Amino acid sequence: MSLGYADRLKNKRNLGGQLGAKEYHQSFDDIKEGVKSLAGWVSDAKRVFVFTGAGISTACGIPDFRGPNGIWTLRKKKLPIPADLTPFEYARPSFTHMAIAALVAAGKVPYVCSQNVDSLHLWSGVPRTQLAELHGNCFAERCTQCRTEYNRDFQMETVDFKPSGRRCCQPGCGGPLVDNILDWDTPLPEDELEEAVRQAEDADVALVLGTSLQIQPANEIPTLTRDEGGKMVIVNLQKTPKDRKASLIIRSRVDVVMALLLQELGTQVPPYIRTERLVVEHVLSEAARDGSADCGCGRVLTVRVRSQHGPDCPLPMVESLRISVAGEDCCGGDTGVSGRDASGSSSSSGRLDGDAGAWAPPRSDLLSSPSSGGFSHSFAGVPPGLRSVRCTLHVRLVKWADEDKRDVTLQHSVDLSELALASSRSAQDGGSAAVADGPAVKECDGPTSSSSSSGTVIHTFVSQEVTYDPAHIVSAFIANPPPVTLPEQPKKKRQKPESDAPAAVPTRASLRLAGAARKAQPVSETTSSGGGCDSDES
């Protein structure tokens, strides 16, 4: 959960920025008027630079940090943290995330710079090459040698570039992997910072969403667009120290603004579809001769279900599963009911009659999800004459999956003759894993597959699916608008006498120096522009 990420950071008394600042809300008419101006600027712009903070994720059930109900704000007040927070692993992108992804896909937004660590920009479809993650990503790890980045579906257990215990799988590399999350006092990534600066300077419009712009040097980046002659638009519920530089400020939840904006632009928002991939490995081996009770045969079929990311990685979406197998005849037909004989009673021996094709051992017990390592069950007594079996997985997903997708049945066939050959080669090579030397991996595009396969099978299925309707977001806001509260207009500063010296504005070089001199604030300084539903706990 986001709270877990916050707890992994070093203890720090001075968290930087203001905690619990007041939020303000404009009337719907004022919001619409502001969005019309914004839509005109975006339509005319060749390049729009988007800069995001934690406020685009709060609608997803992920709290921010410095907002009125942020984690650090509540802790400072010694108030309890809400118990109904959404763990990062199960959060769905907000409308704002998907709207940004739609603008990226349309070519209007060439680059997004985020202070969030929740990976929701990537999950929404923004390409990594068009995204700066200034504070890192809780779901990413990076090779210390070739710098290849791996995006996972589970959170890293550490911060500040600690070894994960996994290795890079790039050919010829094998370097150790580390988490890709900044801690306090960790400099911002120079390559992404420089690219964000370049993109901001080249943009016609900088759109700042859900951040109070309190943390330096990141808060200087969107102001570069204004300094280079473009426009900076801030959508946030709290005041920011950069408000004076804004061409337009909209005090509203970001989802409402982005819904109105995409309606004005006529841009469609794609659905969010989350897919899961389960790797199923099969090993056929000889039963150990240890004097134990006769299993009826000397062969054992072991079925292992693991993460696509490796045998020791967790499966966060899987709550539990059962595994069953049943023999198939030479034509591939299922000839047995797993674990049941003709009368419906369990078969303890796993043999229903003399026909090897009717072999159907008892199914596994309910296997609860371990923290890592996946699931495994062995079926003893594989008949010598059996050529193939049908494997069935009854998978129960966690409560954060769609209710109609929580129970999934996955099926595939396993060619035992191929497994036997792989096992024989493994024995000749000194006992290496049979699966590693077996036939090619079989990809199953749906929950079930009737195709014969062997060695390793990968099942892909949908666990979450969300459609986004901007009209629904707008109508919900109109039906229950927050009370209108506006900040006082800032007093104008007395102008200093003009000087012949050029104005000192942030430049690419000055920001690079600032990034090296200042220490990163790994959490999205946030706030509550609460529109998006993602919560970036960064």
Short mmCIF file of N, CA and C in Angstrom, two decimals, residues 245-349:
data_model
loop_
_atom_site.label_atom_id
_atom_site.label_comp_id
_atom_site.label_asym_id
_atom_site.label_seq_id
_atom_site.Cartn_x
_atom_site.Cartn_y
_atom_site.Cartn_z
N LYS A 245 3.07 32.72 -11.63
CA LYS A 245 3.57 32.51 -12.98
C LYS A 245 2.54 31.86 -13.89
N ALA A 246 1.43 31.41 -13.33
CA ALA A 246 0.45 30.67 -14.12
C ALA A 246 -0.33 31.59 -15.05
N SER A 247 -0.55 31.13 -16.26
CA SER A 247 -1.43 31.84 -17.19
C SER A 247 -2.89 31.60 -16.83
N LEU A 248 -3.16 30.48 -16.17
CA LEU A 248 -4.52 30.11 -15.78
C LEU A 248 -4.44 29.16 -14.61
N ILE A 249 -5.31 29.37 -13.61
CA ILE A 249 -5.42 28.46 -12.46
C ILE A 249 -6.86 28.00 -12.38
N ILE A 250 -7.04 26.69 -12.28
CA ILE A 250 -8.38 26.13 -12.12
C ILE A 250 -8.41 25.37 -10.80
N ARG A 251 -9.27 25.81 -9.88
CA ARG A 251 -9.41 25.16 -8.58
C ARG A 251 -10.50 24.10 -8.69
N SER A 252 -10.11 22.91 -9.02
CA SER A 252 -11.07 21.83 -9.21
C SER A 252 -10.36 20.50 -9.14
N ARG A 253 -11.14 19.47 -8.94
CA ARG A 253 -10.57 18.13 -9.03
C ARG A 253 -10.16 17.87 -10.47
N VAL A 254 -9.03 17.23 -10.63
CA VAL A 254 -8.47 17.12 -11.97
C VAL A 254 -9.32 16.26 -12.90
N ASP A 255 -10.02 15.26 -12.38
CA ASP A 255 -10.86 14.43 -13.24
C ASP A 255 -11.94 15.26 -13.92
N VAL A 256 -12.53 16.20 -13.17
CA VAL A 256 -13.58 17.05 -13.74
C VAL A 256 -13.01 17.91 -14.86
N VAL A 257 -11.86 18.51 -14.62
CA VAL A 257 -11.23 19.37 -15.63
C VAL A 257 -10.86 18.56 -16.87
N MET A 258 -10.27 17.40 -16.67
CA MET A 258 -9.85 16.61 -17.83
C MET A 258 -11.06 16.06 -18.59
N ALA A 259 -12.15 15.76 -17.87
CA ALA A 259 -13.37 15.30 -18.57
C ALA A 259 -13.92 16.41 -19.46
N LEU A 260 -13.99 17.61 -18.91
CA LEU A 260 -14.46 18.74 -19.71
C LEU A 260 -13.51 19.04 -20.88
N LEU A 261 -12.21 18.94 -20.62
CA LEU A 261 -11.23 19.23 -21.65
C LEU A 261 -11.35 18.27 -22.82
N LEU A 262 -11.46 16.97 -22.53
CA LEU A 262 -11.54 16.00 -23.62
C LEU A 262 -12.86 16.10 -24.37
N GLN A 263 -13.91 16.53 -23.67
CA GLN A 263 -15.16 16.80 -24.39
C GLN A 263 -14.98 17.97 -25.36
N GLU A 264 -14.30 19.01 -24.91
CA GLU A 264 -14.06 20.17 -25.78
C GLU A 264 -13.19 19.78 -26.98
N LEU A 265 -12.21 18.92 -26.74
CA LEU A 265 -11.28 18.53 -27.80
C LEU A 265 -11.86 17.44 -28.70
N GLY A 266 -12.92 16.77 -28.24
CA GLY A 266 -13.48 15.66 -29.00
C GLY A 266 -12.59 14.44 -29.01
N THR A 267 -11.81 14.26 -27.95
CA THR A 267 -10.88 13.14 -27.85
C THR A 267 -11.50 12.01 -27.02
N GLN A 268 -11.40 10.79 -27.53
CA GLN A 268 -11.95 9.63 -26.83
C GLN A 268 -10.93 9.07 -25.84
N VAL A 269 -11.44 8.61 -24.70
CA VAL A 269 -10.57 7.99 -23.69
C VAL A 269 -10.66 6.48 -23.82
N PRO A 270 -9.53 5.79 -23.95
CA PRO A 270 -9.58 4.33 -24.10
C PRO A 270 -9.95 3.65 -22.79
N PRO A 271 -10.46 2.43 -22.86
CA PRO A 271 -10.72 1.67 -21.63
C PRO A 271 -9.41 1.20 -21.02
N TYR A 272 -9.44 0.91 -19.75
CA TYR A 272 -8.29 0.31 -19.08
C TYR A 272 -8.57 -1.18 -18.93
N ILE A 273 -7.67 -1.99 -19.42
CA ILE A 273 -7.80 -3.45 -19.33
C ILE A 273 -6.53 -4.00 -18.72
N ARG A 274 -6.68 -4.61 -17.56
CA ARG A 274 -5.53 -5.23 -16.90
C ARG A 274 -5.55 -6.73 -17.16
N THR A 275 -4.45 -7.24 -17.64
CA THR A 275 -4.35 -8.67 -17.91
C THR A 275 -3.33 -9.31 -16.97
N GLU A 276 -3.59 -10.55 -16.62
CA GLU A 276 -2.68 -11.34 -15.79
C GLU A 276 -2.06 -12.44 -16.64
N ARG A 277 -0.84 -12.79 -16.31
CA ARG A 277 -0.14 -13.88 -17.01
C ARG A 277 0.37 -14.87 -15.97
N LEU A 278 -0.10 -16.09 -16.07
CA LEU A 278 0.36 -17.15 -15.20
C LEU A 278 1.20 -18.14 -16.00
N VAL A 279 2.38 -18.43 -15.51
CA VAL A 279 3.26 -19.40 -16.15
C VAL A 279 3.06 -20.75 -15.46
N VAL A 280 2.73 -21.76 -16.25
CA VAL A 280 2.50 -23.10 -15.72
C VAL A 280 3.59 -24.03 -16.25
N GLU A 281 4.37 -24.57 -15.34
CA GLU A 281 5.46 -25.47 -15.71
C GLU A 281 5.11 -26.89 -15.29
N HIS A 282 5.56 -27.86 -16.10
CA HIS A 282 5.26 -29.27 -15.83
C HIS A 282 6.57 -30.05 -15.82
N VAL A 283 6.73 -30.91 -14.84
CA VAL A 283 7.91 -31.76 -14.74
C VAL A 283 7.46 -33.19 -14.50
N LEU A 284 7.93 -34.11 -15.32
CA LEU A 284 7.64 -35.54 -15.16
C LEU A 284 8.90 -36.22 -14.65
N SER A 285 8.79 -36.84 -13.49
CA SER A 285 9.98 -37.44 -12.87
C SER A 285 9.64 -38.82 -12.30
N GLU A 286 10.68 -39.56 -11.97
CA GLU A 286 10.50 -40.86 -11.34
C GLU A 286 10.28 -40.68 -9.85
N ALA A 287 9.35 -41.44 -9.29
CA ALA A 287 9.08 -41.37 -7.85
C ALA A 287 10.29 -41.88 -7.08
N ALA A 288 10.55 -41.27 -5.92
CA ALA A 288 11.67 -41.69 -5.08
C ALA A 288 11.42 -43.08 -4.52
N ARG A 289 12.44 -43.91 -4.51
CA ARG A 289 12.32 -45.25 -3.96
C ARG A 289 12.80 -45.23 -2.52
N ASP A 290 11.92 -44.85 -1.62
CA ASP A 290 12.33 -44.73 -0.22
C ASP A 290 11.59 -45.68 0.70
N GLY A 291 10.95 -46.70 0.10
CA GLY A 291 10.24 -47.66 0.94
C GLY A 291 8.86 -47.19 1.36
N SER A 292 8.41 -46.06 0.88
CA SER A 292 7.09 -45.56 1.25
C SER A 292 6.03 -46.38 0.55
N ALA A 293 4.79 -46.10 0.88
CA ALA A 293 3.68 -46.86 0.32
C ALA A 293 3.69 -46.76 -1.20
N ASP A 294 3.30 -47.86 -1.83
CA ASP A 294 3.31 -47.91 -3.29
C ASP A 294 2.30 -46.92 -3.85
N CYS A 295 2.75 -46.08 -4.73
CA CYS A 295 1.85 -45.09 -5.33
C CYS A 295 1.15 -45.66 -6.55
N GLY A 296 1.48 -46.89 -6.94
CA GLY A 296 0.84 -47.49 -8.10
C GLY A 296 1.64 -47.31 -9.37
N CYS A 297 2.66 -46.48 -9.32
CA CYS A 297 3.47 -46.24 -10.52
C CYS A 297 4.71 -45.47 -10.11
N GLY A 298 5.74 -45.55 -10.96
CA GLY A 298 6.98 -44.89 -10.60
C GLY A 298 7.14 -43.50 -11.16
N ARG A 299 6.09 -42.89 -11.71
CA ARG A 299 6.23 -41.55 -12.29
C ARG A 299 5.36 -40.53 -11.54
N VAL A 300 5.90 -39.28 -11.44
CA VAL A 300 5.19 -38.20 -10.75
C VAL A 300 5.14 -36.99 -11.68
N LEU A 301 3.94 -36.41 -11.80
CA LEU A 301 3.77 -35.19 -12.58
C LEU A 301 3.64 -34.01 -11.61
N THR A 302 4.57 -33.08 -11.69
CA THR A 302 4.53 -31.88 -10.84
C THR A 302 4.10 -30.68 -11.68
N VAL A 303 3.09 -29.98 -11.19
CA VAL A 303 2.59 -28.79 -11.86
C VAL A 303 2.93 -27.58 -11.01
N ARG A 304 3.62 -26.62 -11.57
CA ARG A 304 4.02 -25.41 -10.86
C ARG A 304 3.39 -24.20 -11.55
N VAL A 305 2.80 -23.33 -10.75
CA VAL A 305 2.19 -22.10 -11.26
C VAL A 305 2.95 -20.93 -10.65
N ARG A 306 3.50 -20.08 -11.49
CA ARG A 306 4.36 -19.00 -10.99
C ARG A 306 4.12 -17.70 -11.74
N SER A 307 4.79 -16.66 -11.27
CA SER A 307 4.72 -15.35 -11.90
C SER A 307 5.49 -15.34 -13.21
N GLN A 308 5.04 -14.49 -14.13
CA GLN A 308 5.77 -14.32 -15.39
C GLN A 308 7.15 -13.70 -15.16
N HIS A 309 7.36 -13.10 -13.99
CA HIS A 309 8.62 -12.41 -13.71
C HIS A 309 9.68 -13.32 -13.10
N GLY A 310 9.34 -14.56 -12.76
CA GLY A 310 10.33 -15.46 -12.21
C GLY A 310 9.74 -16.38 -11.16
N PRO A 311 10.43 -17.47 -10.86
CA PRO A 311 9.90 -18.47 -9.93
C PRO A 311 9.78 -17.99 -8.50
N ASP A 312 10.51 -16.96 -8.10
CA ASP A 312 10.48 -16.49 -6.72
C ASP A 312 9.71 -15.20 -6.55
N CYS A 313 8.96 -14.80 -7.57
CA CYS A 313 8.22 -13.54 -7.50
C CYS A 313 6.77 -13.79 -7.07
N PRO A 314 6.18 -12.84 -6.38
CA PRO A 314 4.80 -13.01 -5.91
C PRO A 314 3.79 -12.90 -7.04
N LEU A 315 2.59 -13.39 -6.76
CA LEU A 315 1.45 -13.28 -7.66
C LEU A 315 0.39 -12.45 -6.96
N PRO A 316 0.47 -11.12 -7.01
CA PRO A 316 -0.39 -10.29 -6.17
C PRO A 316 -1.88 -10.42 -6.47
N MET A 317 -2.25 -10.79 -7.70
CA MET A 317 -3.67 -10.85 -8.04
C MET A 317 -4.32 -12.19 -7.68
N VAL A 318 -3.52 -13.19 -7.37
CA VAL A 318 -4.06 -14.52 -7.11
C VAL A 318 -4.25 -14.72 -5.61
N GLU A 319 -5.48 -15.00 -5.22
CA GLU A 319 -5.77 -15.29 -3.81
C GLU A 319 -5.54 -16.75 -3.49
N SER A 320 -6.02 -17.64 -4.35
CA SER A 320 -5.85 -19.08 -4.14
C SER A 320 -6.14 -19.80 -5.45
N LEU A 321 -5.79 -21.10 -5.49
CA LEU A 321 -6.15 -21.90 -6.66
C LEU A 321 -6.12 -23.38 -6.31
N ARG A 322 -6.77 -24.17 -7.15
CA ARG A 322 -6.72 -25.63 -7.09
C ARG A 322 -6.21 -26.13 -8.43
N ILE A 323 -5.48 -27.23 -8.39
CA ILE A 323 -4.94 -27.84 -9.60
C ILE A 323 -5.50 -29.25 -9.73
N SER A 324 -5.96 -29.60 -10.92
CA SER A 324 -6.41 -30.96 -11.17
C SER A 324 -5.90 -31.41 -12.53
N VAL A 325 -5.70 -32.72 -12.68
CA VAL A 325 -5.29 -33.28 -13.95
C VAL A 325 -6.15 -34.50 -14.26
N ALA A 326 -6.29 -34.80 -15.52
CA ALA A 326 -7.05 -35.97 -15.95
C ALA A 326 -6.43 -36.50 -17.24
N GLY A 327 -6.38 -37.83 -17.36
CA GLY A 327 -5.79 -38.43 -18.55
C GLY A 327 -6.62 -38.18 -19.78
N GLU A 328 -5.93 -38.13 -20.93
CA GLU A 328 -6.60 -37.99 -22.22
C GLU A 328 -6.26 -39.20 -23.08
N ASP A 329 -7.19 -39.60 -23.97
CA ASP A 329 -6.88 -40.71 -24.86
C ASP A 329 -6.01 -40.23 -26.02
N CYS A 330 -5.73 -41.12 -26.93
CA CYS A 330 -4.81 -40.78 -28.02
C CYS A 330 -5.36 -39.69 -28.93
N CYS A 331 -6.67 -39.49 -28.91
CA CYS A 331 -7.27 -38.46 -29.74
C CYS A 331 -7.38 -37.12 -29.02
N GLY A 332 -6.92 -37.09 -27.79
CA GLY A 332 -6.95 -35.84 -27.06
C GLY A 332 -8.21 -35.64 -26.27
N GLY A 333 -9.11 -36.62 -26.26
CA GLY A 333 -10.35 -36.46 -25.51
C GLY A 333 -10.15 -36.70 -24.03
N ASP A 334 -10.89 -35.98 -23.20
CA ASP A 334 -10.81 -36.12 -21.75
C ASP A 334 -11.54 -37.40 -21.36
N THR A 335 -10.85 -38.32 -20.69
CA THR A 335 -11.45 -39.62 -20.38
C THR A 335 -11.68 -39.82 -18.90
N GLY A 336 -11.47 -38.82 -18.12
CA GLY A 336 -11.67 -38.98 -16.68
C GLY A 336 -12.09 -37.69 -16.04
N VAL A 337 -12.77 -37.75 -14.91
CA VAL A 337 -13.14 -36.59 -14.14
C VAL A 337 -12.21 -36.51 -12.95
N SER A 338 -11.51 -35.38 -12.85
CA SER A 338 -10.45 -35.28 -11.86
C SER A 338 -10.93 -35.57 -10.46
N GLY A 339 -10.33 -36.58 -9.85
CA GLY A 339 -10.57 -36.87 -8.45
C GLY A 339 -11.90 -37.54 -8.17
N ARG A 340 -12.68 -37.92 -9.16
CA ARG A 340 -13.97 -38.54 -8.93
C ARG A 340 -14.11 -39.80 -9.79
N ASP A 341 -14.73 -40.83 -9.20
CA ASP A 341 -15.03 -42.01 -10.02
C ASP A 341 -16.45 -41.89 -10.54
N ALA A 342 -16.94 -42.92 -11.18
CA ALA A 342 -18.25 -42.85 -11.81
C ALA A 342 -19.37 -42.58 -10.82
N SER A 343 -19.19 -42.99 -9.59
CA SER A 343 -20.23 -42.78 -8.57
C SER A 343 -20.13 -41.41 -7.92
N GLY A 344 -19.05 -40.67 -8.24
CA GLY A 344 -18.88 -39.35 -7.67
C GLY A 344 -18.00 -39.34 -6.45
N SER A 345 -17.50 -40.47 -5.99
CA SER A 345 -16.63 -40.49 -4.82
C SER A 345 -15.19 -40.30 -5.24
N SER A 346 -14.37 -39.82 -4.29
CA SER A 346 -12.97 -39.56 -4.61
C SER A 346 -12.23 -40.84 -4.88
N SER A 347 -11.26 -40.75 -5.76
CA SER A 347 -10.40 -41.89 -6.07
C SER A 347 -9.08 -41.69 -5.37
N SER A 348 -8.79 -42.48 -4.37
CA SER A 348 -7.56 -42.29 -3.60
C SER A 348 -6.34 -42.76 -4.36
N SER A 349 -6.50 -43.75 -5.22
CA SER A 349 -5.34 -44.25 -5.94
C SER A 349 -5.05 -43.47 -7.19
#
